[in-house]
């Protein structure tokens, strides 16, 4: 069972930056479109950034566009999310998983996620 492992979260002041990492074992990520999701307290999990398996095309939710950058390293089986100009509303648990790939739901089990807390 593939289960990503997210890391890099923490407490940061508004305007600060964090870089999240996602390590995937038991499956090569190179053939999958990948995404970063987040879930804030009392809210549903939402997809905030995606990167395709070919050409590394990226898309972002409007709420993070221009502030977040998703990237991948297929050789290391890693996916990253560089977050800058963080806002208190970015506070959430962040997860990575597959995204798209012809189905509506992620293909893998959810990892534990990494908590990002942005103070005002």
PDB file of C-alpha atoms in Angstrom:
ATOM      1  CA  UNK A   1       0.000   0.000   0.000  1.00  0.00           C
ATOM      2  CA  UNK A   2       1.488   3.306  -1.099  1.00  0.00           C
ATOM      3  CA  UNK A   3       1.342   6.005   1.560  1.00  0.00           C
ATOM      4  CA  UNK A   4       3.148   9.309   1.075  1.00  0.00           C
ATOM      5  CA  UNK A   5       5.120  10.822   3.944  1.00  0.00           C
ATOM      6  CA  UNK A   6       4.870  14.582   4.266  1.00  0.00           C
ATOM      7  CA  UNK A   7       7.279  16.803   6.204  1.00  0.00           C
ATOM      8  CA  UNK A   8       8.452  20.375   6.558  1.00  0.00           C
ATOM      9  CA  UNK A   9       5.487  21.973   8.259  1.00  0.00           C
ATOM     10  CA  UNK A  10       5.707  24.202  11.290  1.00  0.00           C
ATOM     11  CA  UNK A  11       4.728  27.481  12.907  1.00  0.00           C
ATOM     12  CA  UNK A  12       5.525  30.591  10.919  1.00  0.00           C
ATOM     13  CA  UNK A  13       4.521  34.233  11.063  1.00  0.00           C
ATOM     14  CA  UNK A  14       2.374  35.769   8.375  1.00  0.00           C
ATOM     15  CA  UNK A  15       4.522  36.719   5.410  1.00  0.00           C
ATOM     16  CA  UNK A  16       6.949  33.900   6.062  1.00  0.00           C
ATOM     17  CA  UNK A  17       7.900  30.879   3.977  1.00  0.00           C
ATOM     18  CA  UNK A  18       8.006  27.111   4.323  1.00  0.00           C
ATOM     19  CA  UNK A  19       9.017  24.280   2.027  1.00  0.00           C
ATOM     20  CA  UNK A  20       7.071  21.075   2.310  1.00  0.00           C
ATOM     21  CA  UNK A  21       8.408  17.720   1.138  1.00  0.00           C
ATOM     22  CA  UNK A  22       6.623  14.527   0.223  1.00  0.00           C
ATOM     23  CA  UNK A  23       8.421  11.203   0.008  1.00  0.00           C
ATOM     24  CA  UNK A  24       6.797   8.297  -1.791  1.00  0.00           C
ATOM     25  CA  UNK A  25       7.935   4.691  -1.510  1.00  0.00           C
ATOM     26  CA  UNK A  26       6.583   1.477  -3.041  1.00  0.00           C
ATOM     27  CA  UNK A  27       5.625   3.326  -6.222  1.00  0.00           C
ATOM     28  CA  UNK A  28       7.467   5.445  -8.726  1.00  0.00           C
ATOM     29  CA  UNK A  29       5.840   8.842  -9.045  1.00  0.00           C
ATOM     30  CA  UNK A  30       7.115   9.602 -12.543  1.00  0.00           C
ATOM     31  CA  UNK A  31       4.004   8.272 -14.256  1.00  0.00           C
ATOM     32  CA  UNK A  32       1.542  10.111 -12.035  1.00  0.00           C
ATOM     33  CA  UNK A  33       0.186  13.611 -11.906  1.00  0.00           C
ATOM     34  CA  UNK A  34       0.778  14.718  -8.336  1.00  0.00           C
ATOM     35  CA  UNK A  35      -0.882  17.217  -6.053  1.00  0.00           C
ATOM     36  CA  UNK A  36      -0.731  18.961  -2.717  1.00  0.00           C
ATOM     37  CA  UNK A  37      -3.935  19.096  -0.689  1.00  0.00           C
ATOM     38  CA  UNK A  38      -4.779  20.802   2.560  1.00  0.00           C
ATOM     39  CA  UNK A  39      -7.444  20.497   5.208  1.00  0.00           C
ATOM     40  CA  UNK A  40      -8.180  23.297   7.628  1.00  0.00           C
ATOM     41  CA  UNK A  41     -10.094  22.681  10.875  1.00  0.00           C
ATOM     42  CA  UNK A  42     -13.791  22.179  10.196  1.00  0.00           C
ATOM     43  CA  UNK A  43     -13.314  22.266   6.425  1.00  0.00           C
ATOM     44  CA  UNK A  44     -13.108  19.712   3.670  1.00  0.00           C
ATOM     45  CA  UNK A  45      -9.796  18.739   2.169  1.00  0.00           C
ATOM     46  CA  UNK A  46      -9.007  20.839  -0.898  1.00  0.00           C
ATOM     47  CA  UNK A  47      -6.538  20.501  -3.740  1.00  0.00           C
ATOM     48  CA  UNK A  48      -4.215  23.500  -3.879  1.00  0.00           C
ATOM     49  CA  UNK A  49      -1.542  22.601  -6.431  1.00  0.00           C
ATOM     50  CA  UNK A  50      -0.938  19.997  -9.128  1.00  0.00           C
ATOM     51  CA  UNK A  51       1.975  19.021 -11.353  1.00  0.00           C
ATOM     52  CA  UNK A  52       1.707  16.738 -14.363  1.00  0.00           C
ATOM     53  CA  UNK A  53       3.824  13.665 -14.972  1.00  0.00           C
ATOM     54  CA  UNK A  54       5.007  14.954 -18.323  1.00  0.00           C
ATOM     55  CA  UNK A  55       6.149  18.500 -19.045  1.00  0.00           C
ATOM     56  CA  UNK A  56       5.748  19.319 -15.334  1.00  0.00           C
ATOM     57  CA  UNK A  57       2.808  21.599 -16.056  1.00  0.00           C
ATOM     58  CA  UNK A  58       1.433  23.150 -12.886  1.00  0.00           C
ATOM     59  CA  UNK A  59      -1.926  24.489 -11.717  1.00  0.00           C
ATOM     60  CA  UNK A  60      -2.893  26.261  -8.521  1.00  0.00           C
ATOM     61  CA  UNK A  61      -5.992  27.118  -6.598  1.00  0.00           C
ATOM     62  CA  UNK A  62      -6.772  30.823  -6.818  1.00  0.00           C
ATOM     63  CA  UNK A  63      -6.155  31.178  -3.098  1.00  0.00           C
ATOM     64  CA  UNK A  64      -2.478  30.226  -3.437  1.00  0.00           C
ATOM     65  CA  UNK A  65      -1.653  31.311  -6.974  1.00  0.00           C
ATOM     66  CA  UNK A  66       1.486  33.426  -7.104  1.00  0.00           C
ATOM     67  CA  UNK A  67       2.548  32.370  -3.607  1.00  0.00           C
ATOM     68  CA  UNK A  68       2.980  28.579  -3.794  1.00  0.00           C
ATOM     69  CA  UNK A  69       5.157  26.570  -6.176  1.00  0.00           C
ATOM     70  CA  UNK A  70       4.875  22.826  -6.650  1.00  0.00           C
ATOM     71  CA  UNK A  71       7.790  20.824  -8.023  1.00  0.00           C
ATOM     72  CA  UNK A  72       8.895  17.231  -8.301  1.00  0.00           C
ATOM     73  CA  UNK A  73      12.080  15.152  -8.457  1.00  0.00           C
ATOM     74  CA  UNK A  74      11.213  11.848 -10.081  1.00  0.00           C
ATOM     75  CA  UNK A  75      14.687  10.429  -9.514  1.00  0.00           C
ATOM     76  CA  UNK A  76      14.226  10.869  -5.761  1.00  0.00           C
ATOM     77  CA  UNK A  77      10.501  10.081  -5.770  1.00  0.00           C
ATOM     78  CA  UNK A  78       9.839  13.413  -4.086  1.00  0.00           C
ATOM     79  CA  UNK A  79       7.281  16.181  -4.462  1.00  0.00           C
ATOM     80  CA  UNK A  80       7.749  19.648  -2.971  1.00  0.00           C
ATOM     81  CA  UNK A  81       5.623  22.669  -2.165  1.00  0.00           C
ATOM     82  CA  UNK A  82       7.391  25.984  -1.713  1.00  0.00           C
ATOM     83  CA  UNK A  83       5.104  28.356   0.144  1.00  0.00           C
ATOM     84  CA  UNK A  84       5.790  32.055   0.506  1.00  0.00           C
ATOM     85  CA  UNK A  85       3.883  35.141   1.657  1.00  0.00           C
ATOM     86  CA  UNK A  86       1.990  32.850   3.986  1.00  0.00           C
ATOM     87  CA  UNK A  87      -1.307  34.011   5.434  1.00  0.00           C
ATOM     88  CA  UNK A  88      -3.210  32.853   8.530  1.00  0.00           C
ATOM     89  CA  UNK A  89      -5.804  31.309   6.232  1.00  0.00           C
ATOM     90  CA  UNK A  90      -3.110  28.946   4.925  1.00  0.00           C
ATOM     91  CA  UNK A  91      -3.168  27.214   8.299  1.00  0.00           C
ATOM     92  CA  UNK A  92      -4.024  23.576   7.658  1.00  0.00           C
ATOM     93  CA  UNK A  93      -2.686  20.056   7.521  1.00  0.00           C
ATOM     94  CA  UNK A  94      -1.015  19.558   4.150  1.00  0.00           C
ATOM     95  CA  UNK A  95      -0.980  16.259   2.271  1.00  0.00           C
ATOM     96  CA  UNK A  96       0.384  15.047  -1.025  1.00  0.00           C
ATOM     97  CA  UNK A  97      -1.145  12.383  -3.231  1.00  0.00           C
ATOM     98  CA  UNK A  98      -1.920  11.696  -6.846  1.00  0.00           C
ATOM     99  CA  UNK A  99      -4.211  14.161  -8.587  1.00  0.00           C
ATOM    100  CA  UNK A 100      -6.272  13.686 -11.714  1.00  0.00           C
ATOM    101  CA  UNK A 101      -4.852  10.712 -13.613  1.00  0.00           C
ATOM    102  CA  UNK A 102      -8.268  10.075 -15.104  1.00  0.00           C
ATOM    103  CA  UNK A 103     -10.043   9.569 -11.784  1.00  0.00           C
ATOM    104  CA  UNK A 104     -11.691  11.961  -9.342  1.00  0.00           C
ATOM    105  CA  UNK A 105     -10.110  10.616  -6.181  1.00  0.00           C
ATOM    106  CA  UNK A 106      -6.437  10.204  -5.240  1.00  0.00           C
ATOM    107  CA  UNK A 107      -5.072   6.743  -5.919  1.00  0.00           C
ATOM    108  CA  UNK A 108      -3.133   6.204  -2.705  1.00  0.00           C
ATOM    109  CA  UNK A 109      -3.878   6.121   0.986  1.00  0.00           C
ATOM    110  CA  UNK A 110      -3.493   9.407   2.808  1.00  0.00           C
ATOM    111  CA  UNK A 111      -0.380   9.974   4.853  1.00  0.00           C
ATOM    112  CA  UNK A 112      -0.357  11.715   8.204  1.00  0.00           C
ATOM    113  CA  UNK A 113       0.192  15.091   6.602  1.00  0.00           C
ATOM    114  CA  UNK A 114       2.256  17.961   7.937  1.00  0.00           C
ATOM    115  CA  UNK A 115       0.793  20.776  10.013  1.00  0.00           C
ATOM    116  CA  UNK A 116       1.298  24.342   8.846  1.00  0.00           C
ATOM    117  CA  UNK A 117       0.307  27.071  11.270  1.00  0.00           C
ATOM    118  CA  UNK A 118       0.547  30.717  10.262  1.00  0.00           C
ATOM    119  CA  UNK A 119       0.264  33.289  13.015  1.00  0.00           C
ATOM    120  CA  UNK A 120      -0.919  36.815  12.408  1.00  0.00           C
TER     121      UNK A 120
END
